[in-house]
Amino acid sequence: ETTDDHVWEIKPGFMDENCVLVIDSWTSLTQSAMNWACDEFNLDIGEISEIERSKMRQVYQAAGEKLTYFLMMIRSAPCHVIVIAHPSEFTKTEKPENKTVREIKETDLKVLWTKSVPKSSSNNHAMTMAKYFTDLAWLEVDAMGTYKIDFRPSNERMSGSHLNKRLDTRKDGSFGHLVRALGGTPPVATQPTDHWLMIHEH
């Protein structure tokens, strides 16, 4: 069967400082890792029985390990990497003393803190992600449609950056300005791609 589709073969290991690899999004990559883990344990993620539900701990663990492997590759990549993620709320609670698990109601749990984290295979896995990146930032849009990027530290969300500013994404908050602020050189647009990109035509 003939087709006009093209397959792009990308080799991130051959990219350099003039390349920017964008993963859009971590949420989609997480779902792929969960699907892979379900296949490994012969589970249909759409129809999990109560008996099979006991295997879900293994699925989350396997998916988390796979995602951590991806994070290690991201940290080691020879090029710039931007990972786009969606927020998830992580509420850390404490169980009351002198009560069994069966006796504890949700209203009995003491909330220690609530933090926004990237949506990953689990909130615990999300809490490990920051160390693999040089800078974390949160995007927001105001009523006028202006996008801001916030590098400031906060107890309410996962944070960490060389910058301590909230900036306009079209001005000082652009990727090029961030690279320069870190002492780097922004990528040059007119660079060959044939050493890391091969387009297969069918």
Short mmCIF file of C-alpha atoms in Angstrom, two decimals:
data_model
loop_
_atom_site.label_atom_id
_atom_site.label_comp_id
_atom_site.label_asym_id
_atom_site.label_seq_id
_atom_site.Cartn_x
_atom_site.Cartn_y
_atom_site.Cartn_z
CA GLU A 1 0.00 0.00 0.00
CA THR A 2 1.42 3.38 -0.98
CA THR A 3 1.24 6.38 1.32
CA ASP A 4 2.38 9.99 1.37
CA ASP A 5 3.35 9.74 5.05
CA HIS A 6 6.89 10.53 6.16
CA VAL A 7 8.67 9.05 9.17
CA TRP A 8 11.07 11.34 10.99
CA GLU A 9 13.96 9.50 12.67
CA ILE A 10 15.43 11.77 15.35
CA LYS A 11 18.75 10.98 17.06
CA PRO A 12 18.97 13.22 20.16
CA GLY A 13 22.47 11.93 20.97
CA PHE A 14 23.77 13.64 17.81
CA MET A 15 22.19 16.99 18.64
CA ASP A 16 24.36 19.80 20.01
CA GLU A 17 24.10 23.20 21.68
CA ASN A 18 22.48 24.60 18.54
CA CYS A 19 19.48 22.27 18.93
CA VAL A 20 16.44 22.54 21.16
CA LEU A 21 14.54 19.32 21.86
CA VAL A 22 11.00 20.04 23.09
CA ILE A 23 8.98 17.30 24.79
CA ASP A 24 5.31 18.24 24.54
CA SER A 25 4.15 16.99 26.86
CA TRP A 26 5.40 15.10 29.91
CA THR A 27 1.76 14.16 30.51
CA SER A 28 1.61 12.33 27.16
CA LEU A 29 4.95 10.64 27.79
CA THR A 30 3.68 9.52 31.20
CA GLN A 31 0.57 8.02 29.62
CA SER A 32 2.74 6.15 27.13
CA ALA A 33 4.86 4.81 29.99
CA MET A 34 1.71 3.69 31.84
CA ASN A 35 0.41 1.94 28.71
CA TRP A 36 3.79 0.23 28.26
CA ALA A 37 3.77 -0.93 31.90
CA CYS A 38 0.22 -2.28 31.57
CA ASP A 39 1.29 -4.25 28.51
CA GLU A 40 4.25 -5.64 30.47
CA PHE A 41 1.87 -6.97 33.13
CA ASN A 42 -0.85 -8.02 30.63
CA LEU A 43 -3.38 -5.50 31.94
CA ASP A 44 -6.01 -3.66 29.92
CA ILE A 45 -5.87 -0.16 31.40
CA GLY A 46 -9.44 0.45 30.21
CA GLU A 47 -10.94 -2.58 31.95
CA ILE A 48 -9.10 -3.48 35.14
CA SER A 49 -10.90 -5.93 37.42
CA GLU A 50 -10.74 -5.79 41.22
CA ILE A 51 -8.41 -8.80 41.18
CA GLU A 52 -6.09 -7.15 38.67
CA ARG A 53 -6.15 -3.84 40.57
CA SER A 54 -3.65 -5.32 43.03
CA LYS A 55 -1.11 -5.30 40.18
CA MET A 56 -1.40 -1.55 39.70
CA ARG A 57 1.34 -0.87 42.26
CA GLN A 58 3.73 -2.76 39.96
CA VAL A 59 2.47 -0.75 36.97
CA TYR A 60 3.09 2.59 38.71
CA GLN A 61 6.52 1.41 39.84
CA ALA A 62 7.54 0.20 36.37
CA ALA A 63 6.23 3.37 34.69
CA GLY A 64 8.05 5.52 37.25
CA GLU A 65 11.31 3.66 36.61
CA LYS A 66 10.92 4.12 32.85
CA LEU A 67 10.22 7.84 33.29
CA THR A 68 13.25 8.21 35.56
CA TYR A 69 15.34 6.64 32.79
CA PHE A 70 13.97 9.26 30.37
CA LEU A 71 14.87 12.00 32.88
CA MET A 72 18.44 10.68 33.09
CA MET A 73 18.67 10.85 29.28
CA ILE A 74 17.29 14.40 29.33
CA ARG A 75 19.89 15.47 31.89
CA SER A 76 22.67 13.91 29.79
CA ALA A 77 21.45 15.28 26.44
CA PRO A 78 24.09 17.32 24.56
CA CYS A 79 21.42 19.80 23.44
CA HIS A 80 18.94 22.15 25.12
CA VAL A 81 15.80 20.36 26.33
CA ILE A 82 12.46 21.93 27.18
CA VAL A 83 9.86 19.73 28.85
CA ILE A 84 6.27 20.99 28.93
CA ALA A 85 4.20 19.56 31.77
CA HIS A 86 0.75 20.05 33.27
CA PRO A 87 0.18 20.80 36.96
CA SER A 88 -1.10 18.35 39.54
CA GLU A 89 -1.88 19.06 43.19
CA PHE A 90 0.02 17.00 45.76
CA THR A 91 -1.44 17.10 49.26
CA LYS A 92 0.76 15.57 51.95
CA THR A 93 -1.25 14.28 54.89
CA GLU A 94 -0.53 12.74 58.27
CA LYS A 95 -2.57 9.94 59.83
CA PRO A 96 -3.81 10.36 63.39
CA GLU A 97 -2.11 8.27 66.04
CA ASN A 98 -3.78 5.34 67.83
CA LYS A 99 -6.13 4.56 64.92
CA THR A 100 -6.08 1.65 62.51
CA VAL A 101 -6.32 2.18 58.74
CA ARG A 102 -9.92 0.92 58.79
CA GLU A 103 -10.89 3.44 61.48
CA ILE A 104 -9.39 6.46 59.70
CA LYS A 105 -11.72 8.67 57.70
CA GLU A 106 -10.53 11.18 55.12
CA THR A 107 -11.59 14.02 57.42
CA ASP A 108 -9.27 12.62 60.12
CA LEU A 109 -6.17 13.21 58.00
CA LYS A 110 -4.09 16.23 58.94
CA VAL A 111 -2.93 18.25 55.91
CA LEU A 112 0.79 19.01 56.26
CA TRP A 113 1.22 20.86 52.97
CA THR A 114 -0.15 21.22 49.44
CA LYS A 115 2.12 21.77 46.46
CA SER A 116 1.69 22.00 42.70
CA VAL A 117 3.89 19.48 40.90
CA PRO A 118 4.18 18.23 37.30
CA LYS A 119 1.65 15.52 36.46
CA SER A 120 3.65 12.29 36.31
CA SER A 121 3.14 8.57 37.03
CA SER A 122 2.60 9.54 40.67
CA ASN A 123 2.97 12.61 42.85
CA ASN A 124 5.91 10.95 44.60
CA HIS A 125 7.64 10.51 41.23
CA ALA A 126 6.87 14.13 40.34
CA MET A 127 8.69 15.23 43.49
CA THR A 128 11.92 13.63 42.17
CA MET A 129 11.90 15.45 38.81
CA ALA A 130 13.38 18.85 39.72
CA LYS A 131 16.96 17.60 40.13
CA TYR A 132 17.15 16.64 36.44
CA PHE A 133 16.68 20.24 35.22
CA THR A 134 18.65 23.47 35.56
CA ASP A 135 15.54 25.64 35.80
CA LEU A 136 11.85 25.20 36.60
CA ALA A 137 9.29 27.78 35.55
CA TRP A 138 5.50 28.12 35.59
CA LEU A 139 3.53 29.69 32.76
CA GLU A 140 0.45 31.80 33.39
CA VAL A 141 -1.73 34.08 31.32
CA ASP A 142 -3.45 37.25 32.52
CA ALA A 143 -6.84 38.66 31.53
CA MET A 144 -5.26 40.53 28.62
CA GLY A 145 -3.83 37.34 27.14
CA THR A 146 -0.25 38.18 28.11
CA TYR A 147 1.83 35.14 28.99
CA LYS A 148 4.14 35.35 31.97
CA ILE A 149 6.83 32.90 33.01
CA ASP A 150 7.54 32.67 36.73
CA PHE A 151 10.95 31.50 37.95
CA ARG A 152 10.47 32.69 41.53
CA PRO A 153 10.79 30.20 44.40
CA SER A 154 7.55 29.23 46.10
CA ASN A 155 6.43 26.90 48.87
CA GLU A 156 3.18 26.31 46.98
CA ARG A 157 4.74 24.65 43.95
CA MET A 158 7.83 22.82 42.85
CA SER A 159 10.39 25.48 42.00
CA GLY A 160 14.08 26.09 41.47
CA SER A 161 15.89 28.38 39.04
CA HIS A 162 18.93 30.55 38.51
CA LEU A 163 16.47 33.41 38.03
CA ASN A 164 14.22 34.91 40.67
CA LYS A 165 11.86 36.80 38.39
CA ARG A 166 8.42 36.78 36.78
CA LEU A 167 8.83 37.85 33.15
CA ASP A 168 6.92 38.44 29.91
CA THR A 169 7.49 35.42 27.63
CA ARG A 170 7.76 37.68 24.56
CA LYS A 171 10.45 39.85 26.11
CA ASP A 172 12.93 39.05 28.91
CA GLY A 173 11.19 35.74 29.60
CA SER A 174 12.00 34.21 26.22
CA PHE A 175 14.11 31.06 25.85
CA GLY A 176 16.98 33.04 24.33
CA HIS A 177 17.08 35.43 27.29
CA LEU A 178 17.06 32.49 29.72
CA VAL A 179 20.02 30.84 27.98
CA ARG A 180 21.97 34.11 28.04
CA ALA A 181 21.12 34.64 31.72
CA LEU A 182 22.64 31.21 32.45
CA GLY A 183 25.83 32.18 30.61
CA GLY A 184 25.07 30.17 27.49
CA THR A 185 24.74 31.00 23.82
CA PRO A 186 21.28 30.71 22.21
CA PRO A 187 21.05 28.26 19.30
CA VAL A 188 21.78 29.56 15.81
CA ALA A 189 18.87 29.03 13.42
CA THR A 190 20.89 28.22 10.26
CA GLN A 191 22.43 24.88 11.25
CA PRO A 192 22.44 21.59 9.31
CA THR A 193 20.16 18.86 10.65
CA ASP A 194 21.19 15.85 8.57
CA HIS A 195 23.46 14.44 11.31
CA TRP A 196 20.56 14.01 13.76
CA LEU A 197 17.43 13.98 11.55
CA MET A 198 16.57 11.52 8.80
CA ILE A 199 13.24 11.79 6.99
CA HIS A 200 12.06 8.50 5.52
CA GLU A 201 9.64 8.88 2.62
CA HIS A 202 7.22 6.06 1.76
#
